[in-house]
Tab-separated table of C-alpha atoms in Angstrom:
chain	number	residue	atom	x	y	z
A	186	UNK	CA	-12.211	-2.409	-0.899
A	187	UNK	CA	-9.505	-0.392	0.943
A	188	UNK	CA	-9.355	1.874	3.454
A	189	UNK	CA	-8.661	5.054	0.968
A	190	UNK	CA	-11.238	4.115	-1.480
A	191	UNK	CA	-14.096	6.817	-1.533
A	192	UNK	CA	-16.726	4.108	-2.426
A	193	UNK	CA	-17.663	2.032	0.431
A	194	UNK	CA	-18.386	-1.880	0.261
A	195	UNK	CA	-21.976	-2.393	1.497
A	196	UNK	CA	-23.571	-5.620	2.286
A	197	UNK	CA	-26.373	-6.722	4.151
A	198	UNK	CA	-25.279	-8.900	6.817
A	199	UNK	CA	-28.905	-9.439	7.941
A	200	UNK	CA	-29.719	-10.994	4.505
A	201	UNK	CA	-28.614	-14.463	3.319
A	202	UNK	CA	-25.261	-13.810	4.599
A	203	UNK	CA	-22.471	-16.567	5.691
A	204	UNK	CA	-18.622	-15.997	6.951
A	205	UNK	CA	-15.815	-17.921	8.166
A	206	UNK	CA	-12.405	-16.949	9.348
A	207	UNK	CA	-9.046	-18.296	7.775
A	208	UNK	CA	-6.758	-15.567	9.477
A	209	UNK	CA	-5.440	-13.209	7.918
A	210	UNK	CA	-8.456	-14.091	5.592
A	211	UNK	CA	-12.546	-12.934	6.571
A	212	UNK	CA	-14.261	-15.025	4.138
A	213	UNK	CA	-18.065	-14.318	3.204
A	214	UNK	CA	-20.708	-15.682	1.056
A	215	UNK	CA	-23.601	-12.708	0.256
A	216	UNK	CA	-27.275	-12.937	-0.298
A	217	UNK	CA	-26.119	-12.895	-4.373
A	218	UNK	CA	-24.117	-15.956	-3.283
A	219	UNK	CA	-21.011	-14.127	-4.369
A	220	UNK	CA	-18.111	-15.696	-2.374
A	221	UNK	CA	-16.026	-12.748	-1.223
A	222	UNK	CA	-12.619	-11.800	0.768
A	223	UNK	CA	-11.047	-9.162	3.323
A	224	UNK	CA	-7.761	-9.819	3.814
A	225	UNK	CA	-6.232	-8.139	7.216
A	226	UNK	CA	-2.499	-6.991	7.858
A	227	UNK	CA	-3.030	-7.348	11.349
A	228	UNK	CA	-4.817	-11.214	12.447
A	229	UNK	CA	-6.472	-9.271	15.949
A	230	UNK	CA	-8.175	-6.807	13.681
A	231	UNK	CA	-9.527	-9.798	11.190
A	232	UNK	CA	-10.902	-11.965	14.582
A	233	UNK	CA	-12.233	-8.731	15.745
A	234	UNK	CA	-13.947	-7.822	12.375
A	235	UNK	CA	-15.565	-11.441	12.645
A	236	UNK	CA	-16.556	-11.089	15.980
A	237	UNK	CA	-18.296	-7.946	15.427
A	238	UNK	CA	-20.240	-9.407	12.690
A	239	UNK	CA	-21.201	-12.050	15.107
A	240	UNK	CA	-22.650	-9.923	17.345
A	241	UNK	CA	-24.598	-7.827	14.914
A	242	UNK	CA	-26.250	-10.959	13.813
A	243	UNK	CA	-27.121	-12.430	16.884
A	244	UNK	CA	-28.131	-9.269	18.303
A	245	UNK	CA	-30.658	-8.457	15.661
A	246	UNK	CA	-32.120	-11.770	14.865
A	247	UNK	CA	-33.395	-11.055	18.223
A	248	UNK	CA	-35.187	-8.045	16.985
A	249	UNK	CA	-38.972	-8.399	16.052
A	250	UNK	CA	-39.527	-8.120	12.044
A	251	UNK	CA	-41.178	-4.670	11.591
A	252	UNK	CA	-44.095	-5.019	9.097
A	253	UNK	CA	-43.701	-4.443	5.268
A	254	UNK	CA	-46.021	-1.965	4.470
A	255	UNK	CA	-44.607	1.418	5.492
A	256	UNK	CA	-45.054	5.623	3.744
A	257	UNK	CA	-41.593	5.808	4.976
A	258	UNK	CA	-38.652	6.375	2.675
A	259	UNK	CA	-35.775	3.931	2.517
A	260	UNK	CA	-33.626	6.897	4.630
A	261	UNK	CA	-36.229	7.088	7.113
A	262	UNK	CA	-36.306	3.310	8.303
A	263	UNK	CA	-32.556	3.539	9.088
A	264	UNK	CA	-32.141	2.517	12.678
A	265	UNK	CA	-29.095	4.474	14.296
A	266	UNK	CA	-26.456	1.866	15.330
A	267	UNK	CA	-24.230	2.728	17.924
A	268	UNK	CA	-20.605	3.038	16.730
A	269	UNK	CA	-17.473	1.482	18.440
A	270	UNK	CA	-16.327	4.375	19.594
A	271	UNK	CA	-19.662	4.493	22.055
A	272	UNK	CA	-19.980	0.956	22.323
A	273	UNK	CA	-18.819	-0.004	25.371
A	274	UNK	CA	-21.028	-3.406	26.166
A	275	UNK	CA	-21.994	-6.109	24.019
A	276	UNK	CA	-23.813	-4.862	20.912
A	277	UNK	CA	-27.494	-5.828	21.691
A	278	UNK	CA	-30.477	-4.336	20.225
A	279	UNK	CA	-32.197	-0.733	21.884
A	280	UNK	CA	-34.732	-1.988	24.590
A	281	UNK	CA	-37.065	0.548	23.122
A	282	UNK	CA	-37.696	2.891	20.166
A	283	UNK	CA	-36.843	5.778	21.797
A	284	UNK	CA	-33.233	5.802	21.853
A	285	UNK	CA	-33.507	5.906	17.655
A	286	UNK	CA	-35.856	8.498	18.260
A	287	UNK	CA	-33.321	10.661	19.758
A	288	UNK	CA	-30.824	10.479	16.838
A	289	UNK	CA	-31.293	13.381	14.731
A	290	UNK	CA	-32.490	12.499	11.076
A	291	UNK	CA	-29.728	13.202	7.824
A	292	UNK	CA	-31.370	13.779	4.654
A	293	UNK	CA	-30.270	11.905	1.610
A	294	UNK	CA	-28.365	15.940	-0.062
A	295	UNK	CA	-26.115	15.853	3.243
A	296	UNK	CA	-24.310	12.625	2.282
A	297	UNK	CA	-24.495	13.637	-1.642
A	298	UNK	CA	-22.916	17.237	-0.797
A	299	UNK	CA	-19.971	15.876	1.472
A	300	UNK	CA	-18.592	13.750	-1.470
A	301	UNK	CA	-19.285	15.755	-4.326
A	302	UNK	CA	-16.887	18.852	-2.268
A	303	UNK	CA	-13.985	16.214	-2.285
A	304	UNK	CA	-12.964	17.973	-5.378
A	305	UNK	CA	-13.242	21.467	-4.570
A	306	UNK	CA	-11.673	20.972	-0.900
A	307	UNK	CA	-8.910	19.419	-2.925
A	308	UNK	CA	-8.256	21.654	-5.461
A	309	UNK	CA	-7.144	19.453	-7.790
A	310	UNK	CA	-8.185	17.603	-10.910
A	311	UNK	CA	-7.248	14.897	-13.474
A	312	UNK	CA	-5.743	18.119	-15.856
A	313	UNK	CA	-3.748	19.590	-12.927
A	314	UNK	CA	-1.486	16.202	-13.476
A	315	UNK	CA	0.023	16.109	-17.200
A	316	UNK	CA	-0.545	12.184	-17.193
A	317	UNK	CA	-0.270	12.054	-20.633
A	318	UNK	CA	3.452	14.326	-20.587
A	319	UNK	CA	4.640	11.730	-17.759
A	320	UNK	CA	3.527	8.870	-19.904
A	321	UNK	CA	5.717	10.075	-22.625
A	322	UNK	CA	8.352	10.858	-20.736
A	323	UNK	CA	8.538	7.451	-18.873
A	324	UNK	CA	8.699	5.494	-22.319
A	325	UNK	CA	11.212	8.055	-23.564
A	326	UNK	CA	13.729	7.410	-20.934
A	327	UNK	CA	14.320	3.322	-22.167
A	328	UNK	CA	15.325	4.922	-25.379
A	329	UNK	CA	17.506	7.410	-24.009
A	330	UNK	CA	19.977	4.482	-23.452
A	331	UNK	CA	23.538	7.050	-24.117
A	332	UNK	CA	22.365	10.149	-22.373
A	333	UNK	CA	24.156	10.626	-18.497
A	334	UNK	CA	21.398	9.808	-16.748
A	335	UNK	CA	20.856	6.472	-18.576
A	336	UNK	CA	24.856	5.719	-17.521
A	337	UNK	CA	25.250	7.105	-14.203
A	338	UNK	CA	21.576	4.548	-13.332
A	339	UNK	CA	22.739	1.696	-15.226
A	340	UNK	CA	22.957	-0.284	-12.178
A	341	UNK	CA	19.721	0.784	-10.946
A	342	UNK	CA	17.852	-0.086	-14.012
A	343	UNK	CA	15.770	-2.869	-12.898
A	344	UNK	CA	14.712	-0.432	-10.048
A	345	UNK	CA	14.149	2.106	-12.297
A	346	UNK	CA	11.605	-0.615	-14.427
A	347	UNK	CA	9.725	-1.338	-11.535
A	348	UNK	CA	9.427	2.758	-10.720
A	349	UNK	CA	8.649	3.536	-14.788
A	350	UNK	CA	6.099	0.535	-14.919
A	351	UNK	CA	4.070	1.039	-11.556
A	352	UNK	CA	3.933	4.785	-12.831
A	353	UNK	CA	2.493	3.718	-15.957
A	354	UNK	CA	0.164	0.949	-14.566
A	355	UNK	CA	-1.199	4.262	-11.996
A	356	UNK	CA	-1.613	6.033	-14.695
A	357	UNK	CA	-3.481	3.465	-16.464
A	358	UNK	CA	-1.081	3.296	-19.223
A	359	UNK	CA	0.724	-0.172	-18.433
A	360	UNK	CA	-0.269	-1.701	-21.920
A	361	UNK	CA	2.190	1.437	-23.887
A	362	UNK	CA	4.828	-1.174	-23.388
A	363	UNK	CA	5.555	-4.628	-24.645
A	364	UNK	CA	4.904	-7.078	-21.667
A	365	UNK	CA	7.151	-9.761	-23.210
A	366	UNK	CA	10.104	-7.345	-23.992
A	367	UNK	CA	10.471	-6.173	-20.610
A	368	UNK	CA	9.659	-10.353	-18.629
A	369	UNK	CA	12.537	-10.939	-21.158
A	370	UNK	CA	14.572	-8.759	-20.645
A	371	UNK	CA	14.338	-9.350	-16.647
A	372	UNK	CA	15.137	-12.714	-17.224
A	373	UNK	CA	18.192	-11.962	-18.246
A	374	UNK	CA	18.723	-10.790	-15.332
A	375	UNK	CA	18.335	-13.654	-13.400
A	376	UNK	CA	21.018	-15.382	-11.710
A	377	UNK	CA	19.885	-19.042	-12.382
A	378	UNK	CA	22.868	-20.655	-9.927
A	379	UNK	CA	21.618	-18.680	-6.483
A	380	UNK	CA	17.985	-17.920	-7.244
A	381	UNK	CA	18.610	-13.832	-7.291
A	382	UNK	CA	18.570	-10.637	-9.447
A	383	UNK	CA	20.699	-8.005	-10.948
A	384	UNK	CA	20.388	-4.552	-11.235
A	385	UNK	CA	20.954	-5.332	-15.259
A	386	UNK	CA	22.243	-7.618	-17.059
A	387	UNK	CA	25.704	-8.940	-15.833
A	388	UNK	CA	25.547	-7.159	-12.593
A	389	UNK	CA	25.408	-9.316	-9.240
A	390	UNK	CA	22.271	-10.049	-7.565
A	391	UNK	CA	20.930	-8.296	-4.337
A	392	UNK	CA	17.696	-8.228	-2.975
A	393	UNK	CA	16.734	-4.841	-3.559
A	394	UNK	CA	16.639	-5.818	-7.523
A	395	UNK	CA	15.310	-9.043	-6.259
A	396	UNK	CA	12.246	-7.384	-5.002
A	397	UNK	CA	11.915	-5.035	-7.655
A	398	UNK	CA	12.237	-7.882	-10.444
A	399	UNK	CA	9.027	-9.384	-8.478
A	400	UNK	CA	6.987	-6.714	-8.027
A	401	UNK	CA	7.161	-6.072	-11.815
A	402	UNK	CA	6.458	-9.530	-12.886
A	403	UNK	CA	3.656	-9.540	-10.512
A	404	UNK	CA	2.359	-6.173	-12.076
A	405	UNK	CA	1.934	-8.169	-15.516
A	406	UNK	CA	0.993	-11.167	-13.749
A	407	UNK	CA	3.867	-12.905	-14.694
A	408	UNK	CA	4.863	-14.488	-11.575
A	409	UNK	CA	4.856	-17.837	-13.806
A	410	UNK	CA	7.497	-17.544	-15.163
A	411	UNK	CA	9.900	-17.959	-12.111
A	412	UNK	CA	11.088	-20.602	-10.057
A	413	UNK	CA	9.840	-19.482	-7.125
A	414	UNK	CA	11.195	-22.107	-5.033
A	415	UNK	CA	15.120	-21.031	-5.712
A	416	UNK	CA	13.999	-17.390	-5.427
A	417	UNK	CA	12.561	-17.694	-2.262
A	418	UNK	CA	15.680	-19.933	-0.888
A	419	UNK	CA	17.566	-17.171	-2.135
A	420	UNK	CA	16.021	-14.825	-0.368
A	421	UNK	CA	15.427	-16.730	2.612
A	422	UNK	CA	18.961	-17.713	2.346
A	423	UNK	CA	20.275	-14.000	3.228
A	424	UNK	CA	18.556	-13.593	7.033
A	425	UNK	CA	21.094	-13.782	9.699
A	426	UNK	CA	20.768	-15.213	12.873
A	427	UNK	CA	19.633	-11.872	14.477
A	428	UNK	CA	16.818	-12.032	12.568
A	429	UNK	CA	18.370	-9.216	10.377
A	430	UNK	CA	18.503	-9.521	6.224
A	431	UNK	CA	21.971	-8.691	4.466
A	432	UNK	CA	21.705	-7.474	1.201
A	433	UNK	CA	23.721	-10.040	-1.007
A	434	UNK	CA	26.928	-12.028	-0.215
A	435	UNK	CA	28.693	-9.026	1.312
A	436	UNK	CA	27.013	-9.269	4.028
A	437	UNK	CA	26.159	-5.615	4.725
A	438	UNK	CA	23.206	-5.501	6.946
A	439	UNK	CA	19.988	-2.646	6.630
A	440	UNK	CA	16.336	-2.369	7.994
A	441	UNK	CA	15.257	-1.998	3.751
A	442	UNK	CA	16.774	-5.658	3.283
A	443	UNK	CA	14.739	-7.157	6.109
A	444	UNK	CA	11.661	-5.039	3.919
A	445	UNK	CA	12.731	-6.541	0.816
A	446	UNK	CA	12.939	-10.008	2.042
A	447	UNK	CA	9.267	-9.957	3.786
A	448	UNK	CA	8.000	-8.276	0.873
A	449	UNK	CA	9.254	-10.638	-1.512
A	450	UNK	CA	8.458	-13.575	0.301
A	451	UNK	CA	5.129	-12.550	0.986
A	452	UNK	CA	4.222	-11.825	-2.702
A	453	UNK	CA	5.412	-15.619	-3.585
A	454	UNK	CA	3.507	-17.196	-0.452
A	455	UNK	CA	6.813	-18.076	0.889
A	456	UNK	CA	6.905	-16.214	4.037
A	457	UNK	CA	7.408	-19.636	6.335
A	458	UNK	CA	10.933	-19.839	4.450
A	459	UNK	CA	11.997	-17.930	7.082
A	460	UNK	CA	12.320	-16.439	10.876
A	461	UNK	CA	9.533	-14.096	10.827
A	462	UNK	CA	9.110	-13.908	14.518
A	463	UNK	CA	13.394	-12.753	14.618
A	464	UNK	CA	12.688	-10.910	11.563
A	465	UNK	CA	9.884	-9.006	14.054
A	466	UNK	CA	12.335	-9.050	16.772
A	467	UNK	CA	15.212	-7.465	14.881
A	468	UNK	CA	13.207	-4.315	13.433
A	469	UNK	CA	11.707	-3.963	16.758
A	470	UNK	CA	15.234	-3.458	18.468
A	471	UNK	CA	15.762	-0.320	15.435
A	472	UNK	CA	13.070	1.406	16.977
A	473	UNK	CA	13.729	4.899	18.633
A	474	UNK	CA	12.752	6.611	21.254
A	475	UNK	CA	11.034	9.034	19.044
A	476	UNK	CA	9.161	6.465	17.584
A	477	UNK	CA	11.117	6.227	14.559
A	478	UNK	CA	12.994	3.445	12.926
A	479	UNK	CA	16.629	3.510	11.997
A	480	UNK	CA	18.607	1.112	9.647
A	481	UNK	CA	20.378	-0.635	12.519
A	482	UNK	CA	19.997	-0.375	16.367
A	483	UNK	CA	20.674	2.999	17.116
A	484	UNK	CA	20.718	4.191	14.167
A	485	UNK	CA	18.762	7.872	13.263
A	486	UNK	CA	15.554	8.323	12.319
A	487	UNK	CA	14.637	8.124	8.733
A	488	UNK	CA	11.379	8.636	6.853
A	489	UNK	CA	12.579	5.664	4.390
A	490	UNK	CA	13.785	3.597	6.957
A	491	UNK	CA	10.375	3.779	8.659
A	492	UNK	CA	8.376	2.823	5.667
A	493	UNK	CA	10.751	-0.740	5.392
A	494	UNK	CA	10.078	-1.018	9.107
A	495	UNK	CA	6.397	-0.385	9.428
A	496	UNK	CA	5.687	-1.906	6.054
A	497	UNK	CA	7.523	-5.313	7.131
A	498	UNK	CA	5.465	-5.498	10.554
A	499	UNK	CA	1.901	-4.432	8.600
A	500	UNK	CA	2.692	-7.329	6.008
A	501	UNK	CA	3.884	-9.875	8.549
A	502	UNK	CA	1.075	-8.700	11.468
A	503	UNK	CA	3.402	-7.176	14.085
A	504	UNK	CA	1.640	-2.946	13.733
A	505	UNK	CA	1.109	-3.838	18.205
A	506	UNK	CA	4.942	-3.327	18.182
A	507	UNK	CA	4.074	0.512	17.147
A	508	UNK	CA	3.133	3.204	19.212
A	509	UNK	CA	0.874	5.114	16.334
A	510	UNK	CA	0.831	8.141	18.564
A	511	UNK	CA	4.224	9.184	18.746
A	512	UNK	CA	5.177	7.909	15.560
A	513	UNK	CA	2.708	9.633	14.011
A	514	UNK	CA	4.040	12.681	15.629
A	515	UNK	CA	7.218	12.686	13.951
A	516	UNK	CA	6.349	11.823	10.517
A	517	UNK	CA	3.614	14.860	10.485
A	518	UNK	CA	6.052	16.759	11.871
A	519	UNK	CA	7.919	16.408	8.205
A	520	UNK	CA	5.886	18.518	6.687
A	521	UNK	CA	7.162	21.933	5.493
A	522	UNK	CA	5.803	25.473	5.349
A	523	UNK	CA	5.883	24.882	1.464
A	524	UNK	CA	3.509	21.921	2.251
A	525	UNK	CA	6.453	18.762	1.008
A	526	UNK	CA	7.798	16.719	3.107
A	527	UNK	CA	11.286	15.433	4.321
A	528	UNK	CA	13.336	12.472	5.548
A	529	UNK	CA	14.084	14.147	8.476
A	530	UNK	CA	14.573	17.129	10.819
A	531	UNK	CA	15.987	20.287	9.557
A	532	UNK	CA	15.975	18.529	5.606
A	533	UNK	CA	14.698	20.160	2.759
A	534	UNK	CA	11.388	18.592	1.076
A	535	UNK	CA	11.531	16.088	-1.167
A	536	UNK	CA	8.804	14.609	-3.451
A	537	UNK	CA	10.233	11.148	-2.553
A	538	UNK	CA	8.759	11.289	0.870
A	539	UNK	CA	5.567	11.937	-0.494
A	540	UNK	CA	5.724	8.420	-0.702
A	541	UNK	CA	7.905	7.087	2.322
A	542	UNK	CA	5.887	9.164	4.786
A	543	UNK	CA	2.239	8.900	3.657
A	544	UNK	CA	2.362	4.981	2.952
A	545	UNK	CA	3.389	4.913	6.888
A	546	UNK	CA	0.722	7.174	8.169
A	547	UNK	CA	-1.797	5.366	6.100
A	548	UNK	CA	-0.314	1.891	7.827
A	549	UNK	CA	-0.782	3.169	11.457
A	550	UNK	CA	-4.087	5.355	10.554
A	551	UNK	CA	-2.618	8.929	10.727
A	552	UNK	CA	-2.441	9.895	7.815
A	553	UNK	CA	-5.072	13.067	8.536
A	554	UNK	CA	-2.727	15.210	10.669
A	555	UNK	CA	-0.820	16.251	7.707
A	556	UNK	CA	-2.078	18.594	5.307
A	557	UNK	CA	-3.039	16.598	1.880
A	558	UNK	CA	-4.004	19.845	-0.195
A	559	UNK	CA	-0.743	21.717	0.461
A	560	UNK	CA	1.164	18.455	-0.186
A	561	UNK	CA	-0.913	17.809	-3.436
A	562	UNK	CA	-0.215	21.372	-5.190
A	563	UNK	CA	3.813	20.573	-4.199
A	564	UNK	CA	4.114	17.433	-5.770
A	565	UNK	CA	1.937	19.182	-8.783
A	566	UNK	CA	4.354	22.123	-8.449
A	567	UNK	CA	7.352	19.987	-9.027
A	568	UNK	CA	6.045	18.678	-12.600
A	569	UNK	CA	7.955	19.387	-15.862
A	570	UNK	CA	4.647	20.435	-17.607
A	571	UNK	CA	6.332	21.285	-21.448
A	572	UNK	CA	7.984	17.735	-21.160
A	573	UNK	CA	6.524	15.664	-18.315
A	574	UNK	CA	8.343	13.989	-15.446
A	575	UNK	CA	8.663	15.250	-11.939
A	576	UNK	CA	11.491	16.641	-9.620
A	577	UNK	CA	12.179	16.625	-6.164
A	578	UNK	CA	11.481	20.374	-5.827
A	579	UNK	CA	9.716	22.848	-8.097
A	580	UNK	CA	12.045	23.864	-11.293
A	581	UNK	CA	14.604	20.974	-10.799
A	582	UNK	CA	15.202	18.212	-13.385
A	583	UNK	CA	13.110	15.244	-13.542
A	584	UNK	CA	14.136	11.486	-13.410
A	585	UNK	CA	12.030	8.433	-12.905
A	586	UNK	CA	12.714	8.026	-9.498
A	587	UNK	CA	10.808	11.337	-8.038
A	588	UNK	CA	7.879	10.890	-10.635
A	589	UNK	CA	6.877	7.637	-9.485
A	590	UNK	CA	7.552	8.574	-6.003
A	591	UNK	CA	4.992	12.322	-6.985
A	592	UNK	CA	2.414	9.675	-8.585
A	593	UNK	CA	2.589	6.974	-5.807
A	594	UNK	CA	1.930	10.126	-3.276
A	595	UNK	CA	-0.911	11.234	-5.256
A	596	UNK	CA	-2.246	7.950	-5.561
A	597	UNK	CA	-1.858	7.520	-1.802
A	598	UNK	CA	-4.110	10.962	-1.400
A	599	UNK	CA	-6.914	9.273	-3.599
A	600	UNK	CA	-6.064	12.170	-6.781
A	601	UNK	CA	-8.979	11.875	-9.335
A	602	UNK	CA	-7.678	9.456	-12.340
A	603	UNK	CA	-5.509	7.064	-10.367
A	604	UNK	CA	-5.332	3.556	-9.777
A	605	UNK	CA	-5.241	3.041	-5.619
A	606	UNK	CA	-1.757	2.121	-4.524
A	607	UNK	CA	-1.471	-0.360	-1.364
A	608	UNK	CA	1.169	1.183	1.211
A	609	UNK	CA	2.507	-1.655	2.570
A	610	UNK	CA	3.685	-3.460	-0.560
A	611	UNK	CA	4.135	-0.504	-3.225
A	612	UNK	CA	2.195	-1.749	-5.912
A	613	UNK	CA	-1.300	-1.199	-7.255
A	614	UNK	CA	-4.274	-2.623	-5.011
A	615	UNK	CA	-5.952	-4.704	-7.938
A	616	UNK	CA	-2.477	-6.085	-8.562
A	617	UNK	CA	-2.229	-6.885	-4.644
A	618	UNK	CA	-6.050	-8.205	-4.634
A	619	UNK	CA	-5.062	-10.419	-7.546
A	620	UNK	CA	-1.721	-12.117	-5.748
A	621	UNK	CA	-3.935	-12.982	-2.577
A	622	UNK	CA	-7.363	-13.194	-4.026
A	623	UNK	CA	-6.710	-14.400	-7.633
A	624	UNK	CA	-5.569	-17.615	-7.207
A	625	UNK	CA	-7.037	-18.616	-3.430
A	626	UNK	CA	-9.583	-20.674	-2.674
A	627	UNK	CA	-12.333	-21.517	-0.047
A	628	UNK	CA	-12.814	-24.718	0.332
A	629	UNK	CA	-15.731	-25.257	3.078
A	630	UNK	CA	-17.816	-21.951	1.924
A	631	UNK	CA	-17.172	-22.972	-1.937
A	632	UNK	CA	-18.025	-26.390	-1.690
A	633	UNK	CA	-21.480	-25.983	0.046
């Protein structure tokens, strides 16, 4: 279940139903005795969630059973429920039948004709994206080790693994490569004396290949094979007093370090390694007056620099520090007459920020004052569709970068064929469901 998916999560709460709170964690046992989770960026919205499903049970338990026998369809004994938006008391049940009454009735063909137009509002289908051309062209880069753009990247490369792979693993094509040859390959990239990664092997480590070297393990579910204990104290090891991250030894100080650190931490369940409420404190003072984020206080604007902020306060809770509204306002305002996006004012588009911009409307629930279909058929537009890959504008060359960035926005805009991509950490929803989910337990609901 996430908020993008097109296939809602139903259960009957008035059933054999059981939940329990662990913040950010609403734990549930169903009438199939299924023990479930919803895990919550923000802990208000999880209490609230609970308390909502408190009131809905105790305000119909009150309700009088209505007898089984009934010529009505199952569409027909649907009681209208008020919504929040209208619900401005405690949710109790309608003193009479009447105020159902008044609610007009929706047929069954109204709710079957909204979802099957998704496609043809879109415009767009599974063979307007050459996934296979992009698949080939992902694996043929590795092999391509001589070439320019393999040299003038070679200190990106572990970066440009975790953008190849996630591609693939959207695409549905993760098992095209040899899990072991790539864990192995990362691990020789590990610094075993401080805990941290390179960008390849030799190269000193940083946390931006620190981050990227976790994400991909965690995509193959290979977290295992680290000690996560020095990579977290490495990691930890790099916040300042200010609450701000530097980036490795140097000492240089950005808004994507403090990301990269909460990110990383957060994947390995090591977030109380560190200062989160400075951490908080320090992206808060980079915010702008027009509701942007910059990489230091005072510093501009920046579409990326917005996605390290906001994705740093939805992992570690802090979204109250945003004001949606005007923040919202300047990242739809990056949209071009072409329909892409940019970084910032007076920049051309860029398929990057398909990525940056959307994951950050999505966070703070805005993403529907931009234009998806004109942003879809410009990401499309900027495919290589004899060789696969995809540019930062139409007829450019490719490079990894901009086609996982195109894919991740695509993903982002629920495109037929794609695996869901969370926004806040970057990497496929099952894979995030299976770091929080996969290996948790509930102790009180499982053991009754």
């Amino acid at each position: 279940m996430n908020r993008r998916n097109t296939d809602n999560l139903v259960e009957d709460l008035l059933g054999d139903f059981e939940y329990e709170v662990q913040v950010p964690y609403l734990l549930y046992r169903n009438a199939a005795q299924e023990v479930n989770g919803i895990w919550f960026y923000n802990a208000h919205d999880c209490e609230a969630a609970a308390n909502l499903f408190g009131r809905i049970l105790n305000a119909y338990s009150k309700v009088p059973q209505k007898p089984k026998a009934s010529t009505k369809s199952e569409f027909e004994e649907l009681e209208a429920v008020p919504t929040s938006a209208v619900v401005e008391g405690p949710l109790e049940p309608p003193p009479t039948s009447s105020a159902a009454a008044a609610v007009p009735d929706v047929s069954d063909d109204s709710f079957v004709n909204f979802f099957s137009g998704f496609g043809s509002r879109l415009g767009a289908t599974m063979e307007d994206l050459v996934a296979e051309k992009h698949v080939k062209y992902i694996l043929s880069v590795e092999k391509k080790k001589d070439d320019f753009e393999s040299l003038v990247l070679e200190h990106l490369r572990m970066n440009g693994a975790y953008w190849g792979l996630t591609t693939l693993d959207l695409l549905h094509k993760l098992g095209a490569v040899d899990p072991d040859e790539v864990v192995s390959w990362m691990m020789e990239c590990y610094h075993q004396d401080c805990g941290g990664f390179g960008g390849n092997i030799g190269h000193d480590p940083h946390l931006l290949y620190t981050l990227s070297a976790v994400q991909v393990l965690a995509l193959f579910d290979r977290l295992d094979v680290l000690d996560i204990e020095k990579v977290s104290d490495y990691v930890a090891g790099l916040q300042n007093g200010d609450g701000s991250f530097s980036g490795d030894i140097w000492g240089e100080t950005d808004t994507r370090f403090s990301y990269c650190a909460i990110c990383c931490l957060s994947i390995l369940h090591r977030l109380d390694k560190i200062d989160v409420e400075k951490a908080v404190n320090y992206i808060v003072s980079c915010k702008n007056l027009d509701g942007g984020f910059g990489s230091i206080p005072g510093g501009e604007s920046h579409a990326g620099q917005i996605f390290c902020c906001v994705g740093a306060l939805a992992i570690t809770g802090s979204l109250h520090h945003v004001d949606r509204d005007l923040l919202g306002w300047w990242l739809c305002e990056r949209q071009c007459k072409d329909g892409g996006l940019n970084g910032r004012p007076e920049k051309l588009t860029d398929v990057c920020y398909s990525w940056w911009v959307l994951s950050s409307l999505i966070m703070i629930d805005r993403v529907h004052w931009i234009d998806k279909d004109k942003l879809t058929r410009f990401i499309l537009n900027c495919q290589d569709r004899e060789n696969g890959g995809i540019s930062d504008r139409p007829d450019n060359a490719v490079d990894v970068f901009h086609t996982y960035f195109g894919v991740a926005g695509l993903s982002l805009m629920e495109y037929p064929g794609l695996k869901s991509l969370d926004p806040a950490y970057a990497l496929p929803v099952d894979v995030v469901n299976r770091i929080f989910f996969g290996k948790q337990r509930a102790p009180s609901l499982l053991a009754s």
